[in-house]
Amino acid sequence: MISHIERSDLATDRPAGPPVMGDPAPGFRARTTMGERTLEDYRGRWLVLFSHPADFTPVCTSEFLAFSRAHPRFQMLDCDLLGLSVDSLSSHLAWAHNIEERFGVRVPFPMLEDPSMAIARAYGMLPPGAVSSATVRTTFVIDPDGIIRASTTYPMTVGRSVEEILRLVAALQVTDEADVVTPEAWRPGDPILVAPPLTFHGAAARPEGEAGDWYFRTGTL
């Protein structure tokens, strides 16, 4: 059997150091619970790549239940899900089976193995000298062009909000499609903010009598 390290296909044409927003997402090739996957497999669609500290742990199980239940809503946003941990493929398969057997929820997306921690390190999910995955609970939102658009990192003791990740993907898509920005806690259907003018004349040309000010205008799509 080909080892995971030999299967990894991490991109090498990017600057050293962990990727940040606006960087190309590091490439990879590895085994998952649904067959081999590469980053290129997701080109043309949005991708939420999320890591978790370990299989068969309570916080991670709660997250996988929430991601699995929300999977159809991510699909409606043309967004795929891909889980990652340093556990082996056999551990992932056993955990997915246990989740379905004990909680009645089938995990409908792939779980990526990373026993060498090569992918986790390439994405900056681990400190340089880390010898375990105990600190890994990171989420990357990658756009259809393979660019990292957002990321979050949580401690191993605190679970993520899947609702917030859904909101984030929707907000990124809306701001890509129109010259708008989204306010605090924006959700689809809420008023948006019109992007502020970048010149003095643009600010002066804003209509009088509107709520807010020249730099703060709400609107609808």
mmCIF file with all atom_site columns, C-alpha atoms in Angstrom:
data_model
loop_
_atom_site.group_PDB
_atom_site.id
_atom_site.type_symbol
_atom_site.label_atom_id
_atom_site.label_alt_id
_atom_site.label_comp_id
_atom_site.label_asym_id
_atom_site.label_entity_id
_atom_site.label_seq_id
_atom_site.pdbx_PDB_ins_code
_atom_site.Cartn_x
_atom_site.Cartn_y
_atom_site.Cartn_z
_atom_site.occupancy
_atom_site.B_iso_or_equiv
_atom_site.pdbx_formal_charge
_atom_site.auth_seq_id
_atom_site.auth_comp_id
_atom_site.auth_asym_id
_atom_site.auth_atom_id
_atom_site.pdbx_PDB_model_num
ATOM 1   C CA . MET A 1 1   ? 0.000   0.000  0.000  1.00 0.00 ? 1   MET A CA 1
ATOM 2   C CA . ILE A 1 2   ? 1.282   3.471  -0.853 1.00 0.00 ? 2   ILE A CA 1
ATOM 3   C CA . SER A 1 3   ? 1.959   5.468  2.291  1.00 0.00 ? 3   SER A CA 1
ATOM 4   C CA . HIS A 1 4   ? 0.223   8.718  3.067  1.00 0.00 ? 4   HIS A CA 1
ATOM 5   C CA . ILE A 1 5   ? 3.503   10.633 2.901  1.00 0.00 ? 5   ILE A CA 1
ATOM 6   C CA . GLU A 1 6   ? 4.096   9.373  -0.623 1.00 0.00 ? 6   GLU A CA 1
ATOM 7   C CA . ARG A 1 7   ? 0.515   10.186 -1.518 1.00 0.00 ? 7   ARG A CA 1
ATOM 8   C CA . SER A 1 8   ? 0.733   13.768 -0.283 1.00 0.00 ? 8   SER A CA 1
ATOM 9   C CA . ASP A 1 9   ? 1.091   16.198 -3.165 1.00 0.00 ? 9   ASP A CA 1
ATOM 10  C CA . LEU A 1 10  ? 1.669   19.502 -1.401 1.00 0.00 ? 10  LEU A CA 1
ATOM 11  C CA . ALA A 1 11  ? 2.169   22.583 -3.546 1.00 0.00 ? 11  ALA A CA 1
ATOM 12  C CA . THR A 1 12  ? 5.717   23.977 -3.512 1.00 0.00 ? 12  THR A CA 1
ATOM 13  C CA . ASP A 1 13  ? 5.273   27.071 -5.682 1.00 0.00 ? 13  ASP A CA 1
ATOM 14  C CA . ARG A 1 14  ? 4.233   29.411 -2.841 1.00 0.00 ? 14  ARG A CA 1
ATOM 15  C CA . PRO A 1 15  ? 6.225   31.457 -0.298 1.00 0.00 ? 15  PRO A CA 1
ATOM 16  C CA . ALA A 1 16  ? 7.400   29.741 2.889  1.00 0.00 ? 16  ALA A CA 1
ATOM 17  C CA . GLY A 1 17  ? 5.187   30.058 5.931  1.00 0.00 ? 17  GLY A CA 1
ATOM 18  C CA . PRO A 1 18  ? 1.527   29.357 6.595  1.00 0.00 ? 18  PRO A CA 1
ATOM 19  C CA . PRO A 1 19  ? -0.956  30.619 4.004  1.00 0.00 ? 19  PRO A CA 1
ATOM 20  C CA . VAL A 1 20  ? -3.077  33.661 4.756  1.00 0.00 ? 20  VAL A CA 1
ATOM 21  C CA . MET A 1 21  ? -6.209  35.162 3.221  1.00 0.00 ? 21  MET A CA 1
ATOM 22  C CA . GLY A 1 22  ? -5.635  35.834 -0.456 1.00 0.00 ? 22  GLY A CA 1
ATOM 23  C CA . ASP A 1 23  ? -3.011  33.095 -0.852 1.00 0.00 ? 23  ASP A CA 1
ATOM 24  C CA . PRO A 1 24  ? -3.505  30.044 -3.061 1.00 0.00 ? 24  PRO A CA 1
ATOM 25  C CA . ALA A 1 25  ? -4.501  27.095 -0.897 1.00 0.00 ? 25  ALA A CA 1
ATOM 26  C CA . PRO A 1 26  ? -1.680  24.514 -0.669 1.00 0.00 ? 26  PRO A CA 1
ATOM 27  C CA . GLY A 1 27  ? -2.313  21.548 -2.912 1.00 0.00 ? 27  GLY A CA 1
ATOM 28  C CA . PHE A 1 28  ? -2.614  18.014 -1.541 1.00 0.00 ? 28  PHE A CA 1
ATOM 29  C CA . ARG A 1 29  ? -3.329  14.450 -2.588 1.00 0.00 ? 29  ARG A CA 1
ATOM 30  C CA . ALA A 1 30  ? -4.435  12.005 0.087  1.00 0.00 ? 30  ALA A CA 1
ATOM 31  C CA . ARG A 1 31  ? -6.826  9.194  0.958  1.00 0.00 ? 31  ARG A CA 1
ATOM 32  C CA . THR A 1 32  ? -10.285 9.896  2.339  1.00 0.00 ? 32  THR A CA 1
ATOM 33  C CA . THR A 1 33  ? -13.305 7.882  3.425  1.00 0.00 ? 33  THR A CA 1
ATOM 34  C CA . MET A 1 34  ? -14.663 8.424  -0.097 1.00 0.00 ? 34  MET A CA 1
ATOM 35  C CA . GLY A 1 35  ? -11.534 7.666  -2.094 1.00 0.00 ? 35  GLY A CA 1
ATOM 36  C CA . GLU A 1 36  ? -8.491  9.718  -2.994 1.00 0.00 ? 36  GLU A CA 1
ATOM 37  C CA . ARG A 1 37  ? -8.963  13.478 -3.134 1.00 0.00 ? 37  ARG A CA 1
ATOM 38  C CA . THR A 1 38  ? -6.861  16.409 -4.331 1.00 0.00 ? 38  THR A CA 1
ATOM 39  C CA . LEU A 1 39  ? -7.434  20.122 -3.974 1.00 0.00 ? 39  LEU A CA 1
ATOM 40  C CA . GLU A 1 40  ? -7.924  20.313 -7.734 1.00 0.00 ? 40  GLU A CA 1
ATOM 41  C CA . ASP A 1 41  ? -10.976 18.069 -7.413 1.00 0.00 ? 41  ASP A CA 1
ATOM 42  C CA . TYR A 1 42  ? -12.783 21.056 -5.870 1.00 0.00 ? 42  TYR A CA 1
ATOM 43  C CA . ARG A 1 43  ? -11.813 23.661 -8.456 1.00 0.00 ? 43  ARG A CA 1
ATOM 44  C CA . GLY A 1 44  ? -14.904 25.512 -9.659 1.00 0.00 ? 44  GLY A CA 1
ATOM 45  C CA . ARG A 1 45  ? -16.739 25.121 -6.341 1.00 0.00 ? 45  ARG A CA 1
ATOM 46  C CA . TRP A 1 46  ? -16.388 26.589 -2.873 1.00 0.00 ? 46  TRP A CA 1
ATOM 47  C CA . LEU A 1 47  ? -14.750 24.370 -0.271 1.00 0.00 ? 47  LEU A CA 1
ATOM 48  C CA . VAL A 1 48  ? -14.780 24.383 3.526  1.00 0.00 ? 48  VAL A CA 1
ATOM 49  C CA . LEU A 1 49  ? -11.699 22.463 4.693  1.00 0.00 ? 49  LEU A CA 1
ATOM 50  C CA . PHE A 1 50  ? -11.887 21.926 8.440  1.00 0.00 ? 50  PHE A CA 1
ATOM 51  C CA . SER A 1 51  ? -9.578  20.080 10.791 1.00 0.00 ? 51  SER A CA 1
ATOM 52  C CA . HIS A 1 52  ? -10.293 18.481 14.135 1.00 0.00 ? 52  HIS A CA 1
ATOM 53  C CA . PRO A 1 53  ? -7.970  17.218 16.886 1.00 0.00 ? 53  PRO A CA 1
ATOM 54  C CA . ALA A 1 54  ? -8.984  13.552 16.918 1.00 0.00 ? 54  ALA A CA 1
ATOM 55  C CA . ASP A 1 55  ? -11.622 10.978 16.023 1.00 0.00 ? 55  ASP A CA 1
ATOM 56  C CA . PHE A 1 56  ? -13.890 9.581  18.741 1.00 0.00 ? 56  PHE A CA 1
ATOM 57  C CA . THR A 1 57  ? -13.803 12.769 20.826 1.00 0.00 ? 57  THR A CA 1
ATOM 58  C CA . PRO A 1 58  ? -16.920 14.585 22.103 1.00 0.00 ? 58  PRO A CA 1
ATOM 59  C CA . VAL A 1 59  ? -16.416 18.101 20.714 1.00 0.00 ? 59  VAL A CA 1
ATOM 60  C CA . CYS A 1 60  ? -15.367 16.802 17.298 1.00 0.00 ? 60  CYS A CA 1
ATOM 61  C CA . THR A 1 61  ? -18.329 14.434 17.195 1.00 0.00 ? 61  THR A CA 1
ATOM 62  C CA . SER A 1 62  ? -20.710 17.325 17.903 1.00 0.00 ? 62  SER A CA 1
ATOM 63  C CA . GLU A 1 63  ? -19.158 19.263 15.022 1.00 0.00 ? 63  GLU A CA 1
ATOM 64  C CA . PHE A 1 64  ? -19.400 16.353 12.596 1.00 0.00 ? 64  PHE A CA 1
ATOM 65  C CA . LEU A 1 65  ? -23.039 15.878 13.508 1.00 0.00 ? 65  LEU A CA 1
ATOM 66  C CA . ALA A 1 66  ? -23.698 19.580 12.820 1.00 0.00 ? 66  ALA A CA 1
ATOM 67  C CA . PHE A 1 67  ? -21.709 19.635 9.557  1.00 0.00 ? 67  PHE A CA 1
ATOM 68  C CA . SER A 1 68  ? -23.478 16.469 8.372  1.00 0.00 ? 68  SER A CA 1
ATOM 69  C CA . ARG A 1 69  ? -26.931 17.860 9.114  1.00 0.00 ? 69  ARG A CA 1
ATOM 70  C CA . ALA A 1 70  ? -26.056 21.160 7.399  1.00 0.00 ? 70  ALA A CA 1
ATOM 71  C CA . HIS A 1 71  ? -24.511 19.468 4.348  1.00 0.00 ? 71  HIS A CA 1
ATOM 72  C CA . PRO A 1 72  ? -27.550 20.079 2.068  1.00 0.00 ? 72  PRO A CA 1
ATOM 73  C CA . ARG A 1 73  ? -27.404 23.799 2.918  1.00 0.00 ? 73  ARG A CA 1
ATOM 74  C CA . PHE A 1 74  ? -23.719 23.955 1.993  1.00 0.00 ? 74  PHE A CA 1
ATOM 75  C CA . GLN A 1 75  ? -24.533 22.175 -1.274 1.00 0.00 ? 75  GLN A CA 1
ATOM 76  C CA . MET A 1 76  ? -27.144 24.837 -2.062 1.00 0.00 ? 76  MET A CA 1
ATOM 77  C CA . LEU A 1 77  ? -24.272 27.345 -1.858 1.00 0.00 ? 77  LEU A CA 1
ATOM 78  C CA . ASP A 1 78  ? -22.196 25.240 -4.304 1.00 0.00 ? 78  ASP A CA 1
ATOM 79  C CA . CYS A 1 79  ? -19.899 24.533 -1.382 1.00 0.00 ? 79  CYS A CA 1
ATOM 80  C CA . ASP A 1 80  ? -18.325 21.184 -0.505 1.00 0.00 ? 80  ASP A CA 1
ATOM 81  C CA . LEU A 1 81  ? -17.080 20.008 2.885  1.00 0.00 ? 81  LEU A CA 1
ATOM 82  C CA . LEU A 1 82  ? -13.834 18.179 3.610  1.00 0.00 ? 82  LEU A CA 1
ATOM 83  C CA . GLY A 1 83  ? -12.836 17.093 7.107  1.00 0.00 ? 83  GLY A CA 1
ATOM 84  C CA . LEU A 1 84  ? -9.219  16.510 8.135  1.00 0.00 ? 84  LEU A CA 1
ATOM 85  C CA . SER A 1 85  ? -7.377  14.985 11.069 1.00 0.00 ? 85  SER A CA 1
ATOM 86  C CA . VAL A 1 86  ? -4.084  13.213 11.610 1.00 0.00 ? 86  VAL A CA 1
ATOM 87  C CA . ASP A 1 87  ? -5.924  9.974  12.365 1.00 0.00 ? 87  ASP A CA 1
ATOM 88  C CA . SER A 1 88  ? -5.678  7.095  9.919  1.00 0.00 ? 88  SER A CA 1
ATOM 89  C CA . LEU A 1 89  ? -8.196  6.216  7.248  1.00 0.00 ? 89  LEU A CA 1
ATOM 90  C CA . SER A 1 90  ? -9.253  3.111  9.195  1.00 0.00 ? 90  SER A CA 1
ATOM 91  C CA . SER A 1 91  ? -9.960  5.276  12.263 1.00 0.00 ? 91  SER A CA 1
ATOM 92  C CA . HIS A 1 92  ? -12.030 7.687  10.132 1.00 0.00 ? 92  HIS A CA 1
ATOM 93  C CA . LEU A 1 93  ? -14.061 4.814  8.697  1.00 0.00 ? 93  LEU A CA 1
ATOM 94  C CA . ALA A 1 94  ? -14.719 3.345  12.138 1.00 0.00 ? 94  ALA A CA 1
ATOM 95  C CA . TRP A 1 95  ? -15.716 6.740  13.557 1.00 0.00 ? 95  TRP A CA 1
ATOM 96  C CA . ALA A 1 96  ? -18.057 7.518  10.658 1.00 0.00 ? 96  ALA A CA 1
ATOM 97  C CA . HIS A 1 97  ? -19.705 4.119  11.146 1.00 0.00 ? 97  HIS A CA 1
ATOM 98  C CA . ASN A 1 98  ? -20.029 4.766  14.879 1.00 0.00 ? 98  ASN A CA 1
ATOM 99  C CA . ILE A 1 99  ? -21.615 8.192  14.293 1.00 0.00 ? 99  ILE A CA 1
ATOM 100 C CA . GLU A 1 100 ? -24.214 6.648  11.997 1.00 0.00 ? 100 GLU A CA 1
ATOM 101 C CA . GLU A 1 101 ? -24.862 3.707  14.339 1.00 0.00 ? 101 GLU A CA 1
ATOM 102 C CA . ARG A 1 102 ? -25.099 5.706  17.569 1.00 0.00 ? 102 ARG A CA 1
ATOM 103 C CA . PHE A 1 103 ? -26.581 8.999  16.380 1.00 0.00 ? 103 PHE A CA 1
ATOM 104 C CA . GLY A 1 104 ? -28.427 8.002  13.211 1.00 0.00 ? 104 GLY A CA 1
ATOM 105 C CA . VAL A 1 105 ? -26.498 10.540 11.111 1.00 0.00 ? 105 VAL A CA 1
ATOM 106 C CA . ARG A 1 106 ? -24.461 9.541  8.046  1.00 0.00 ? 106 ARG A CA 1
ATOM 107 C CA . VAL A 1 107 ? -21.403 11.676 7.338  1.00 0.00 ? 107 VAL A CA 1
ATOM 108 C CA . PRO A 1 108 ? -22.028 12.695 3.689  1.00 0.00 ? 108 PRO A CA 1
ATOM 109 C CA . PHE A 1 109 ? -18.622 14.247 2.963  1.00 0.00 ? 109 PHE A CA 1
ATOM 110 C CA . PRO A 1 110 ? -15.046 12.879 2.854  1.00 0.00 ? 110 PRO A CA 1
ATOM 111 C CA . MET A 1 111 ? -12.763 12.674 5.883  1.00 0.00 ? 111 MET A CA 1
ATOM 112 C CA . LEU A 1 112 ? -9.134  13.225 4.896  1.00 0.00 ? 112 LEU A CA 1
ATOM 113 C CA . GLU A 1 113 ? -6.316  11.328 6.650  1.00 0.00 ? 113 GLU A CA 1
ATOM 114 C CA . ASP A 1 114 ? -3.080  13.127 7.528  1.00 0.00 ? 114 ASP A CA 1
ATOM 115 C CA . PRO A 1 115 ? -0.976  10.859 9.788  1.00 0.00 ? 115 PRO A CA 1
ATOM 116 C CA . SER A 1 116 ? 2.273   12.584 8.815  1.00 0.00 ? 116 SER A CA 1
ATOM 117 C CA . MET A 1 117 ? 0.719   15.996 9.652  1.00 0.00 ? 117 MET A CA 1
ATOM 118 C CA . ALA A 1 118 ? 2.079   17.198 6.283  1.00 0.00 ? 118 ALA A CA 1
ATOM 119 C CA . ILE A 1 119 ? -1.182  18.813 5.191  1.00 0.00 ? 119 ILE A CA 1
ATOM 120 C CA . ALA A 1 120 ? -1.842  20.334 8.617  1.00 0.00 ? 120 ALA A CA 1
ATOM 121 C CA . ARG A 1 121 ? 1.633   21.873 8.621  1.00 0.00 ? 121 ARG A CA 1
ATOM 122 C CA . ALA A 1 122 ? 1.301   23.153 5.040  1.00 0.00 ? 122 ALA A CA 1
ATOM 123 C CA . TYR A 1 123 ? -1.878  24.991 6.046  1.00 0.00 ? 123 TYR A CA 1
ATOM 124 C CA . GLY A 1 124 ? -0.316  26.367 9.228  1.00 0.00 ? 124 GLY A CA 1
ATOM 125 C CA . MET A 1 125 ? -2.724  24.432 11.441 1.00 0.00 ? 125 MET A CA 1
ATOM 126 C CA . LEU A 1 126 ? 0.104   23.385 13.758 1.00 0.00 ? 126 LEU A CA 1
ATOM 127 C CA . PRO A 1 127 ? 2.954   25.282 15.425 1.00 0.00 ? 127 PRO A CA 1
ATOM 128 C CA . PRO A 1 128 ? 6.334   24.500 13.803 1.00 0.00 ? 128 PRO A CA 1
ATOM 129 C CA . GLY A 1 129 ? 7.496   22.185 16.595 1.00 0.00 ? 129 GLY A CA 1
ATOM 130 C CA . ALA A 1 130 ? 4.181   20.457 17.322 1.00 0.00 ? 130 ALA A CA 1
ATOM 131 C CA . VAL A 1 131 ? 4.370   16.707 17.863 1.00 0.00 ? 131 VAL A CA 1
ATOM 132 C CA . SER A 1 132 ? 0.614   16.121 18.109 1.00 0.00 ? 132 SER A CA 1
ATOM 133 C CA . SER A 1 133 ? -2.619  17.467 16.650 1.00 0.00 ? 133 SER A CA 1
ATOM 134 C CA . ALA A 1 134 ? -3.981  18.640 20.015 1.00 0.00 ? 134 ALA A CA 1
ATOM 135 C CA . THR A 1 135 ? -4.226  22.284 18.917 1.00 0.00 ? 135 THR A CA 1
ATOM 136 C CA . VAL A 1 136 ? -5.822  21.650 15.548 1.00 0.00 ? 136 VAL A CA 1
ATOM 137 C CA . ARG A 1 137 ? -9.381  22.973 15.093 1.00 0.00 ? 137 ARG A CA 1
ATOM 138 C CA . THR A 1 138 ? -9.020  25.200 12.057 1.00 0.00 ? 138 THR A CA 1
ATOM 139 C CA . THR A 1 139 ? -11.401 26.099 9.226  1.00 0.00 ? 139 THR A CA 1
ATOM 140 C CA . PHE A 1 140 ? -10.451 27.379 5.769  1.00 0.00 ? 140 PHE A CA 1
ATOM 141 C CA . VAL A 1 141 ? -12.940 28.743 3.243  1.00 0.00 ? 141 VAL A CA 1
ATOM 142 C CA . ILE A 1 142 ? -11.476 28.267 -0.236 1.00 0.00 ? 142 ILE A CA 1
ATOM 143 C CA . ASP A 1 143 ? -13.092 29.842 -3.298 1.00 0.00 ? 143 ASP A CA 1
ATOM 144 C CA . PRO A 1 144 ? -13.646 28.225 -6.728 1.00 0.00 ? 144 PRO A CA 1
ATOM 145 C CA . ASP A 1 145 ? -10.266 29.524 -7.917 1.00 0.00 ? 145 ASP A CA 1
ATOM 146 C CA . GLY A 1 146 ? -8.437  27.806 -5.071 1.00 0.00 ? 146 GLY A CA 1
ATOM 147 C CA . ILE A 1 147 ? -7.818  31.005 -3.084 1.00 0.00 ? 147 ILE A CA 1
ATOM 148 C CA . ILE A 1 148 ? -8.137  31.124 0.696  1.00 0.00 ? 148 ILE A CA 1
ATOM 149 C CA . ARG A 1 149 ? -10.833 33.660 1.474  1.00 0.00 ? 149 ARG A CA 1
ATOM 150 C CA . ALA A 1 150 ? -11.220 33.205 5.241  1.00 0.00 ? 150 ALA A CA 1
ATOM 151 C CA . SER A 1 151 ? -9.920  31.116 8.119  1.00 0.00 ? 151 SER A CA 1
ATOM 152 C CA . THR A 1 152 ? -10.674 30.574 11.790 1.00 0.00 ? 152 THR A CA 1
ATOM 153 C CA . THR A 1 153 ? -8.853  28.730 14.561 1.00 0.00 ? 153 THR A CA 1
ATOM 154 C CA . TYR A 1 154 ? -10.441 27.432 17.760 1.00 0.00 ? 154 TYR A CA 1
ATOM 155 C CA . PRO A 1 155 ? -8.892  25.712 20.791 1.00 0.00 ? 155 PRO A CA 1
ATOM 156 C CA . MET A 1 156 ? -9.506  22.005 21.241 1.00 0.00 ? 156 MET A CA 1
ATOM 157 C CA . THR A 1 157 ? -11.935 22.689 24.106 1.00 0.00 ? 157 THR A CA 1
ATOM 158 C CA . VAL A 1 158 ? -14.373 24.898 22.127 1.00 0.00 ? 158 VAL A CA 1
ATOM 159 C CA . GLY A 1 159 ? -16.551 23.749 19.243 1.00 0.00 ? 159 GLY A CA 1
ATOM 160 C CA . ARG A 1 160 ? -17.119 25.815 16.122 1.00 0.00 ? 160 ARG A CA 1
ATOM 161 C CA . SER A 1 161 ? -20.438 27.265 14.982 1.00 0.00 ? 161 SER A CA 1
ATOM 162 C CA . VAL A 1 162 ? -21.486 25.603 11.738 1.00 0.00 ? 162 VAL A CA 1
ATOM 163 C CA . GLU A 1 163 ? -24.165 28.280 11.345 1.00 0.00 ? 163 GLU A CA 1
ATOM 164 C CA . GLU A 1 164 ? -21.451 30.944 11.336 1.00 0.00 ? 164 GLU A CA 1
ATOM 165 C CA . ILE A 1 165 ? -19.489 29.085 8.667  1.00 0.00 ? 165 ILE A CA 1
ATOM 166 C CA . LEU A 1 166 ? -22.611 28.879 6.497  1.00 0.00 ? 166 LEU A CA 1
ATOM 167 C CA . ARG A 1 167 ? -23.171 32.608 7.028  1.00 0.00 ? 167 ARG A CA 1
ATOM 168 C CA . LEU A 1 168 ? -19.553 33.351 6.140  1.00 0.00 ? 168 LEU A CA 1
ATOM 169 C CA . VAL A 1 169 ? -19.688 31.419 2.856  1.00 0.00 ? 169 VAL A CA 1
ATOM 170 C CA . ALA A 1 170 ? -22.959 33.131 1.883  1.00 0.00 ? 170 ALA A CA 1
ATOM 171 C CA . ALA A 1 171 ? -21.542 36.564 2.727  1.00 0.00 ? 171 ALA A CA 1
ATOM 172 C CA . LEU A 1 172 ? -18.396 35.967 0.680  1.00 0.00 ? 172 LEU A CA 1
ATOM 173 C CA . GLN A 1 173 ? -20.499 34.952 -2.302 1.00 0.00 ? 173 GLN A CA 1
ATOM 174 C CA . VAL A 1 174 ? -22.748 38.012 -2.038 1.00 0.00 ? 174 VAL A CA 1
ATOM 175 C CA . THR A 1 175 ? -19.830 40.430 -1.804 1.00 0.00 ? 175 THR A CA 1
ATOM 176 C CA . ASP A 1 176 ? -18.174 38.746 -4.784 1.00 0.00 ? 176 ASP A CA 1
ATOM 177 C CA . GLU A 1 177 ? -21.283 39.141 -6.919 1.00 0.00 ? 177 GLU A CA 1
ATOM 178 C CA . ALA A 1 178 ? -22.040 42.798 -6.182 1.00 0.00 ? 178 ALA A CA 1
ATOM 179 C CA . ASP A 1 179 ? -20.241 45.965 -5.076 1.00 0.00 ? 179 ASP A CA 1
ATOM 180 C CA . VAL A 1 180 ? -21.480 45.614 -1.507 1.00 0.00 ? 180 VAL A CA 1
ATOM 181 C CA . VAL A 1 181 ? -20.237 44.698 1.947  1.00 0.00 ? 181 VAL A CA 1
ATOM 182 C CA . THR A 1 182 ? -22.126 42.955 4.731  1.00 0.00 ? 182 THR A CA 1
ATOM 183 C CA . PRO A 1 183 ? -22.785 44.375 8.213  1.00 0.00 ? 183 PRO A CA 1
ATOM 184 C CA . GLU A 1 184 ? -22.368 42.656 11.557 1.00 0.00 ? 184 GLU A CA 1
ATOM 185 C CA . ALA A 1 185 ? -24.315 39.385 11.832 1.00 0.00 ? 185 ALA A CA 1
ATOM 186 C CA . TRP A 1 186 ? -25.629 39.717 8.241  1.00 0.00 ? 186 TRP A CA 1
ATOM 187 C CA . ARG A 1 187 ? -27.651 36.791 6.944  1.00 0.00 ? 187 ARG A CA 1
ATOM 188 C CA . PRO A 1 188 ? -29.088 36.142 3.463  1.00 0.00 ? 188 PRO A CA 1
ATOM 189 C CA . GLY A 1 189 ? -32.103 38.385 2.928  1.00 0.00 ? 189 GLY A CA 1
ATOM 190 C CA . ASP A 1 190 ? -30.903 41.081 5.338  1.00 0.00 ? 190 ASP A CA 1
ATOM 191 C CA . PRO A 1 191 ? -30.020 44.601 4.118  1.00 0.00 ? 191 PRO A CA 1
ATOM 192 C CA . ILE A 1 192 ? -26.481 44.980 2.845  1.00 0.00 ? 192 ILE A CA 1
ATOM 193 C CA . LEU A 1 193 ? -24.114 47.951 3.038  1.00 0.00 ? 193 LEU A CA 1
ATOM 194 C CA . VAL A 1 194 ? -23.241 49.850 -0.117 1.00 0.00 ? 194 VAL A CA 1
ATOM 195 C CA . ALA A 1 195 ? -19.481 50.020 -0.504 1.00 0.00 ? 195 ALA A CA 1
ATOM 196 C CA . PRO A 1 196 ? -18.308 53.510 0.564  1.00 0.00 ? 196 PRO A CA 1
ATOM 197 C CA . PRO A 1 197 ? -16.941 55.952 -2.031 1.00 0.00 ? 197 PRO A CA 1
ATOM 198 C CA . LEU A 1 198 ? -13.189 56.189 -2.349 1.00 0.00 ? 198 LEU A CA 1
ATOM 199 C CA . THR A 1 199 ? -12.958 59.843 -3.443 1.00 0.00 ? 199 THR A CA 1
ATOM 200 C CA . PHE A 1 200 ? -14.103 63.210 -2.076 1.00 0.00 ? 200 PHE A CA 1
ATOM 201 C CA . HIS A 1 201 ? -16.328 63.774 -5.109 1.00 0.00 ? 201 HIS A CA 1
ATOM 202 C CA . GLY A 1 202 ? -17.873 60.351 -4.686 1.00 0.00 ? 202 GLY A CA 1
ATOM 203 C CA . ALA A 1 203 ? -18.722 61.110 -1.064 1.00 0.00 ? 203 ALA A CA 1
ATOM 204 C CA . ALA A 1 204 ? -20.183 64.506 -1.982 1.00 0.00 ? 204 ALA A CA 1
ATOM 205 C CA . ALA A 1 205 ? -22.359 62.908 -4.641 1.00 0.00 ? 205 ALA A CA 1
ATOM 206 C CA . ARG A 1 206 ? -24.158 60.665 -2.159 1.00 0.00 ? 206 ARG A CA 1
ATOM 207 C CA . PRO A 1 207 ? -27.875 61.627 -2.066 1.00 0.00 ? 207 PRO A CA 1
ATOM 208 C CA . GLU A 1 208 ? -29.025 63.873 0.778  1.00 0.00 ? 208 GLU A CA 1
ATOM 209 C CA . GLY A 1 209 ? -31.635 62.700 3.227  1.00 0.00 ? 209 GLY A CA 1
ATOM 210 C CA . GLU A 1 210 ? -30.645 59.028 3.288  1.00 0.00 ? 210 GLU A CA 1
ATOM 211 C CA . ALA A 1 211 ? -30.256 57.316 6.643  1.00 0.00 ? 211 ALA A CA 1
ATOM 212 C CA . GLY A 1 212 ? -26.718 57.001 7.912  1.00 0.00 ? 212 GLY A CA 1
ATOM 213 C CA . ASP A 1 213 ? -23.982 59.098 6.363  1.00 0.00 ? 213 ASP A CA 1
ATOM 214 C CA . TRP A 1 214 ? -21.843 59.256 3.235  1.00 0.00 ? 214 TRP A CA 1
ATOM 215 C CA . TYR A 1 215 ? -19.771 56.282 4.406  1.00 0.00 ? 215 TYR A CA 1
ATOM 216 C CA . PHE A 1 216 ? -22.687 54.228 5.797  1.00 0.00 ? 216 PHE A CA 1
ATOM 217 C CA . ARG A 1 217 ? -25.521 53.418 3.410  1.00 0.00 ? 217 ARG A CA 1
ATOM 218 C CA . THR A 1 218 ? -27.760 50.360 3.577  1.00 0.00 ? 218 THR A CA 1
ATOM 219 C CA . GLY A 1 219 ? -29.438 48.784 0.583  1.00 0.00 ? 219 GLY A CA 1
ATOM 220 C CA . THR A 1 220 ? -30.973 45.619 -0.799 1.00 0.00 ? 220 THR A CA 1
ATOM 221 C CA . LEU A 1 221 ? -29.866 43.249 -3.517 1.00 0.00 ? 221 LEU A CA 1
#
